[in-house]
């Protein structure tokens, strides 16, 4: 899925999402990651939504986005209430969605200069 051909200089946008990788600023990523428009990409050692713990949340809390787009894989998974509460207690809005939806939504919000973070749990197609 092609998402963005043009992006403002200095900002990290998702160019495309395919079967094998997420392309961000001309680099393919085939692992779970955290992405922000201003700080870029960092690997995130999470394979399932159930694996998200305090250690996994630490870089999210540190960045303190206004909204966290939680990409739960190719299919939608609802985060448990404990996880949602931890984020909301720190005034971080959370929206769980598929990888495809998160990629599109991230580019829109980043393009609006919103303080957004995408936490993308990588799941190859197939």
Coordinates of C-alpha atoms in Angstrom, one line a residue:
X1 CA 0.0 0.0 0.0
X2 CA 1.6 3.2 -1.2
X3 CA 1.0 6.0 1.3
X4 CA 3.2 9.1 0.7
X5 CA 5.3 10.1 -2.2
X6 CA 6.2 13.5 -0.8
X7 CA 7.1 14.4 2.8
X8 CA 8.4 17.6 4.5
X9 CA 12.1 17.6 5.1
X10 CA 13.1 16.5 8.6
X11 CA 9.9 14.6 9.3
X12 CA 9.5 10.9 9.4
X13 CA 6.6 9.6 7.4
X14 CA 5.5 6.2 6.3
X15 CA 6.1 5.8 2.6
X16 CA 4.5 2.4 2.2
X17 CA 3.4 -0.7 4.0
X18 CA 3.8 -4.1 2.2
X19 CA 3.9 -7.8 2.8
X20 CA 7.5 -7.7 4.0
X21 CA 8.2 -4.3 5.5
X22 CA 7.1 -0.8 6.5
X23 CA 9.1 1.7 4.5
X24 CA 9.9 4.9 6.4
X25 CA 12.2 7.5 4.9
X26 CA 13.5 5.0 2.3
X27 CA 14.4 2.4 4.9
X28 CA 12.5 -0.9 5.2
X29 CA 11.6 -2.1 8.7
X30 CA 10.3 -5.6 9.2
X31 CA 10.1 -5.5 13.0
X32 CA 7.9 -3.8 15.6
X33 CA 8.7 -0.2 16.0
X34 CA 7.9 3.2 17.6
X35 CA 7.7 6.1 15.2
X36 CA 7.4 9.9 15.8
X37 CA 7.6 12.6 13.2
X38 CA 10.4 14.5 14.8
X39 CA 12.5 11.7 16.4
X40 CA 12.1 9.0 13.8
X41 CA 12.1 5.2 14.3
X42 CA 13.3 3.0 17.0
X43 CA 12.9 -0.8 17.3
X44 CA 10.3 -1.9 19.8
X45 CA 10.7 -5.5 21.1
X46 CA 7.0 -6.4 21.1
X47 CA 5.4 -9.2 19.1
X48 CA 1.8 -9.2 20.5
X49 CA -0.4 -6.7 22.3
X50 CA -0.3 -8.9 25.4
X51 CA 3.5 -8.4 25.6
X52 CA 3.2 -4.7 26.3
X53 CA 4.5 -4.1 29.8
X54 CA 6.0 -1.2 31.8
X55 CA 9.4 -1.6 30.0
X56 CA 7.7 -1.4 26.6
X57 CA 5.7 1.6 27.7
X58 CA 8.7 3.5 29.0
X59 CA 9.7 5.2 25.7
X60 CA 6.1 6.0 25.1
X61 CA 5.8 7.7 28.5
X62 CA 9.1 9.5 27.9
X63 CA 8.0 11.0 24.5
X64 CA 4.5 11.8 26.0
X65 CA 2.5 12.0 22.7
X66 CA -0.9 13.6 22.6
X67 CA -2.1 10.5 20.8
X68 CA -0.7 7.0 20.5
X69 CA -1.7 5.0 17.5
X70 CA -1.4 1.4 18.6
X71 CA -1.1 -0.8 15.5
X72 CA -2.0 -4.3 16.7
X73 CA -1.0 -6.2 13.6
X74 CA -2.9 -7.1 10.4
X75 CA -6.1 -7.6 12.5
X76 CA -7.6 -5.3 15.1
X77 CA -7.0 -6.3 18.8
X78 CA -8.4 -4.4 21.7
X79 CA -5.8 -3.5 24.4
X80 CA -6.9 -4.4 27.9
X81 CA -8.2 -1.8 30.2
X82 CA -5.1 -1.8 32.4
X83 CA -3.0 -0.7 29.4
X84 CA -5.5 2.0 28.3
X85 CA -5.7 3.3 31.9
X86 CA -1.9 3.6 32.2
X87 CA -1.8 5.7 29.1
X88 CA -4.8 7.8 29.9
X89 CA -3.5 8.5 33.4
X90 CA -0.5 10.2 31.7
X91 CA -2.9 12.2 29.4
X92 CA -1.9 10.1 26.4
X93 CA -4.9 9.3 24.1
X94 CA -4.7 5.8 22.6
X95 CA -6.3 4.5 19.4
X96 CA -5.9 0.8 18.6
X97 CA -6.1 -0.1 15.0
X98 CA -4.7 -2.3 12.2
X99 CA -1.2 -1.7 10.7
X100 CA -2.8 -0.3 7.6
X101 CA -5.1 2.1 9.4
X102 CA -2.3 3.2 11.8
X103 CA 0.0 4.0 8.8
X104 CA -2.6 6.1 7.1
X105 CA -3.7 7.9 10.3
X106 CA -0.1 8.5 11.4
X107 CA 0.7 10.3 8.1
X108 CA -2.3 12.5 8.4
X109 CA -1.7 13.5 12.0
X110 CA 2.1 14.0 11.4
X111 CA 1.3 16.1 8.4
X112 CA -0.9 18.3 10.7
X113 CA 2.1 18.7 13.0
X114 CA 0.4 16.8 15.8
X115 CA 2.4 15.2 18.6
X116 CA 1.7 11.7 17.5
X117 CA 3.5 8.4 18.1
X118 CA 2.8 5.1 16.2
X119 CA 3.5 1.9 18.2
X120 CA 3.5 -0.6 15.4
X121 CA 3.4 -4.3 16.2
X122 CA 4.8 -5.9 13.0
X123 CA 3.0 -8.8 11.6
X124 CA 3.9 -9.9 8.0
X125 CA 1.0 -10.6 5.7
X126 CA 0.1 -14.2 5.0

